[in-house]
Structures are given as structure tokens and as C-alpha cells.
Amino acid sequence: MGFGSYDETEQDNQEYDTDFEDDDGVDTAENTHDGDVEFEFTASNDELLDRLEEIKENT
């Protein structure tokens, strides 16, 4: 076999463990939240940009 080649019989003989228990998963509905989020910005754009420049300089 050359580089990148594979034996097609290996593709047919793959076994997967699909024996899952009900408790093994994650309950996606466990932490659902309904509501609104509001943000109040007290800084001006110039203040925020100045702060961003300070952060960039310190990293």
C-alpha cells in the first residue's frame, strides 16, 4: 500500500459501542431560561477605546 492508501475491508469491519444508558447524556432542558437581558453603558465610546488601548499595551 502506498502513502494514504487503506484496506477497504477495514472500513467494513469497524465496530462502534452504541450501548448508551439513559443517564449517560446531558439534559439540555435542565438549565433553560426565558427572559430579557438589558445593558446600560455608562462609558462613552472614547473611554472604551482608551481602555482597550490600555489593555493591549499591558499584554
Short mmCIF file of N, CA and C in Angstrom, two decimals:
data_model
loop_
_atom_site.label_atom_id
_atom_site.label_comp_id
_atom_site.label_asym_id
_atom_site.label_seq_id
_atom_site.Cartn_x
_atom_site.Cartn_y
_atom_site.Cartn_z
N MET A 1 0.84 -1.19 0.00
CA MET A 1 0.00 0.00 0.00
C MET A 1 0.88 1.25 0.00
N GLY A 2 0.48 2.21 -0.76
CA GLY A 2 1.21 3.46 -0.80
C GLY A 2 0.75 4.41 0.28
N PHE A 3 1.37 5.53 0.33
CA PHE A 3 1.02 6.56 1.31
C PHE A 3 -0.42 7.01 1.08
N GLY A 4 -1.23 7.03 2.12
CA GLY A 4 -2.61 7.47 2.00
C GLY A 4 -3.57 6.37 1.60
N SER A 5 -3.05 5.18 1.32
CA SER A 5 -3.93 4.07 0.94
C SER A 5 -4.48 3.40 2.18
N TYR A 6 -5.56 2.68 2.02
CA TYR A 6 -6.14 1.94 3.13
C TYR A 6 -6.78 0.66 2.59
N ASP A 7 -6.95 -0.25 3.50
CA ASP A 7 -7.58 -1.52 3.15
C ASP A 7 -9.08 -1.36 3.31
N GLU A 8 -9.83 -1.52 2.24
CA GLU A 8 -11.28 -1.31 2.28
C GLU A 8 -11.98 -2.28 3.22
N THR A 9 -11.40 -3.44 3.48
CA THR A 9 -12.03 -4.39 4.39
C THR A 9 -12.04 -3.84 5.81
N GLU A 10 -11.07 -3.00 6.15
CA GLU A 10 -11.06 -2.38 7.48
C GLU A 10 -12.27 -1.47 7.66
N GLN A 11 -12.71 -0.85 6.59
CA GLN A 11 -13.87 0.04 6.66
C GLN A 11 -15.15 -0.75 6.94
N ASP A 12 -15.23 -1.96 6.43
CA ASP A 12 -16.43 -2.78 6.62
C ASP A 12 -16.49 -3.41 8.00
N ASN A 13 -15.36 -3.57 8.66
CA ASN A 13 -15.30 -4.32 9.91
C ASN A 13 -15.22 -3.43 11.14
N GLN A 14 -15.55 -2.20 11.04
CA GLN A 14 -15.47 -1.32 12.20
C GLN A 14 -16.65 -1.57 13.13
N GLU A 15 -16.35 -1.62 14.42
CA GLU A 15 -17.40 -1.81 15.42
C GLU A 15 -17.50 -0.57 16.28
N TYR A 16 -18.69 -0.15 16.56
CA TYR A 16 -18.94 1.03 17.37
C TYR A 16 -19.71 0.64 18.62
N ASP A 17 -19.32 1.19 19.76
CA ASP A 17 -20.03 0.94 21.01
C ASP A 17 -21.20 1.91 21.09
N THR A 18 -22.39 1.45 20.77
CA THR A 18 -23.57 2.32 20.79
C THR A 18 -24.52 1.93 21.91
N ASP A 19 -24.00 1.25 22.93
CA ASP A 19 -24.82 0.82 24.05
C ASP A 19 -24.84 1.93 25.10
N PHE A 20 -25.65 2.95 24.86
CA PHE A 20 -25.72 4.09 25.76
C PHE A 20 -26.83 3.89 26.79
N GLU A 21 -26.57 4.31 27.98
CA GLU A 21 -27.59 4.31 29.01
C GLU A 21 -28.29 5.66 29.00
N ASP A 22 -29.51 5.72 29.50
CA ASP A 22 -30.26 6.97 29.54
C ASP A 22 -29.59 8.01 30.43
N ASP A 23 -28.85 7.58 31.44
CA ASP A 23 -28.23 8.50 32.38
C ASP A 23 -26.90 9.05 31.87
N ASP A 24 -26.40 8.55 30.75
CA ASP A 24 -25.09 8.96 30.26
C ASP A 24 -25.09 10.33 29.60
N GLY A 25 -26.22 10.80 29.13
CA GLY A 25 -26.28 12.04 28.38
C GLY A 25 -26.44 13.26 29.26
N VAL A 26 -26.53 14.39 28.60
CA VAL A 26 -26.73 15.67 29.27
C VAL A 26 -28.17 16.10 29.03
N ASP A 27 -28.83 16.52 30.09
CA ASP A 27 -30.20 17.02 29.96
C ASP A 27 -30.14 18.47 29.52
N THR A 28 -30.38 18.72 28.24
CA THR A 28 -30.24 20.08 27.71
C THR A 28 -31.35 20.99 28.19
N ALA A 29 -32.48 20.46 28.62
CA ALA A 29 -33.58 21.29 29.09
C ALA A 29 -33.44 21.62 30.57
N GLU A 30 -32.40 21.11 31.20
CA GLU A 30 -32.22 21.30 32.63
C GLU A 30 -32.02 22.76 33.01
N ASN A 31 -31.32 23.52 32.18
CA ASN A 31 -30.99 24.89 32.52
C ASN A 31 -31.50 25.90 31.49
N THR A 32 -32.69 25.70 30.99
CA THR A 32 -33.23 26.66 30.05
C THR A 32 -33.77 27.87 30.81
N HIS A 33 -33.60 29.03 30.21
CA HIS A 33 -34.03 30.27 30.84
C HIS A 33 -34.79 31.11 29.82
N ASP A 34 -35.88 31.66 30.25
CA ASP A 34 -36.62 32.59 29.40
C ASP A 34 -36.57 33.95 30.08
N GLY A 35 -36.34 34.98 29.29
CA GLY A 35 -36.31 36.30 29.88
C GLY A 35 -35.59 37.28 28.97
N ASP A 36 -35.40 38.47 29.48
CA ASP A 36 -34.75 39.54 28.74
C ASP A 36 -33.48 39.97 29.45
N VAL A 37 -32.54 40.45 28.66
CA VAL A 37 -31.30 40.99 29.21
C VAL A 37 -31.16 42.41 28.68
N GLU A 38 -30.88 43.33 29.58
CA GLU A 38 -30.67 44.71 29.18
C GLU A 38 -29.32 45.17 29.71
N PHE A 39 -28.61 45.98 28.90
CA PHE A 39 -27.32 46.52 29.28
C PHE A 39 -27.41 48.03 29.29
N GLU A 40 -26.80 48.61 30.29
CA GLU A 40 -26.74 50.07 30.36
C GLU A 40 -25.27 50.45 30.35
N PHE A 41 -24.86 51.15 29.30
CA PHE A 41 -23.47 51.56 29.17
C PHE A 41 -23.30 52.95 29.75
N THR A 42 -22.36 53.07 30.68
CA THR A 42 -22.12 54.37 31.30
C THR A 42 -20.88 55.06 30.74
N ALA A 43 -20.06 54.32 30.00
CA ALA A 43 -18.84 54.89 29.44
C ALA A 43 -19.08 55.29 27.99
N SER A 44 -18.39 56.33 27.56
CA SER A 44 -18.51 56.76 26.17
C SER A 44 -17.64 55.85 25.29
N ASN A 45 -17.85 55.94 23.99
CA ASN A 45 -17.04 55.15 23.06
C ASN A 45 -15.56 55.49 23.20
N ASP A 46 -15.25 56.78 23.37
CA ASP A 46 -13.85 57.19 23.52
C ASP A 46 -13.24 56.58 24.77
N GLU A 47 -13.99 56.55 25.87
CA GLU A 47 -13.49 55.95 27.10
C GLU A 47 -13.24 54.45 26.93
N LEU A 48 -14.15 53.79 26.23
CA LEU A 48 -13.98 52.37 25.99
C LEU A 48 -12.79 52.08 25.09
N LEU A 49 -12.60 52.90 24.06
CA LEU A 49 -11.45 52.72 23.18
C LEU A 49 -10.14 52.98 23.91
N ASP A 50 -10.11 53.99 24.77
CA ASP A 50 -8.92 54.27 25.57
C ASP A 50 -8.60 53.09 26.48
N ARG A 51 -9.62 52.52 27.09
CA ARG A 51 -9.42 51.37 27.98
C ARG A 51 -8.91 50.17 27.19
N LEU A 52 -9.42 49.98 25.98
CA LEU A 52 -8.96 48.89 25.13
C LEU A 52 -7.48 49.06 24.80
N GLU A 53 -7.08 50.26 24.49
CA GLU A 53 -5.66 50.52 24.20
C GLU A 53 -4.79 50.23 25.43
N GLU A 54 -5.25 50.57 26.61
CA GLU A 54 -4.51 50.26 27.84
C GLU A 54 -4.35 48.76 28.02
N ILE A 55 -5.41 48.02 27.75
CA ILE A 55 -5.36 46.56 27.89
C ILE A 55 -4.37 45.98 26.89
N LYS A 56 -4.40 46.46 25.65
CA LYS A 56 -3.49 45.96 24.62
C LYS A 56 -2.04 46.24 25.00
N GLU A 57 -1.77 47.39 25.57
CA GLU A 57 -0.41 47.76 25.95
C GLU A 57 0.11 46.87 27.08
N ASN A 58 -0.74 46.42 27.95
CA ASN A 58 -0.34 45.62 29.11
C ASN A 58 -0.20 44.14 28.82
N THR A 59 -0.59 43.72 27.62
CA THR A 59 -0.47 42.28 27.31
C THR A 59 0.71 41.98 26.46
#
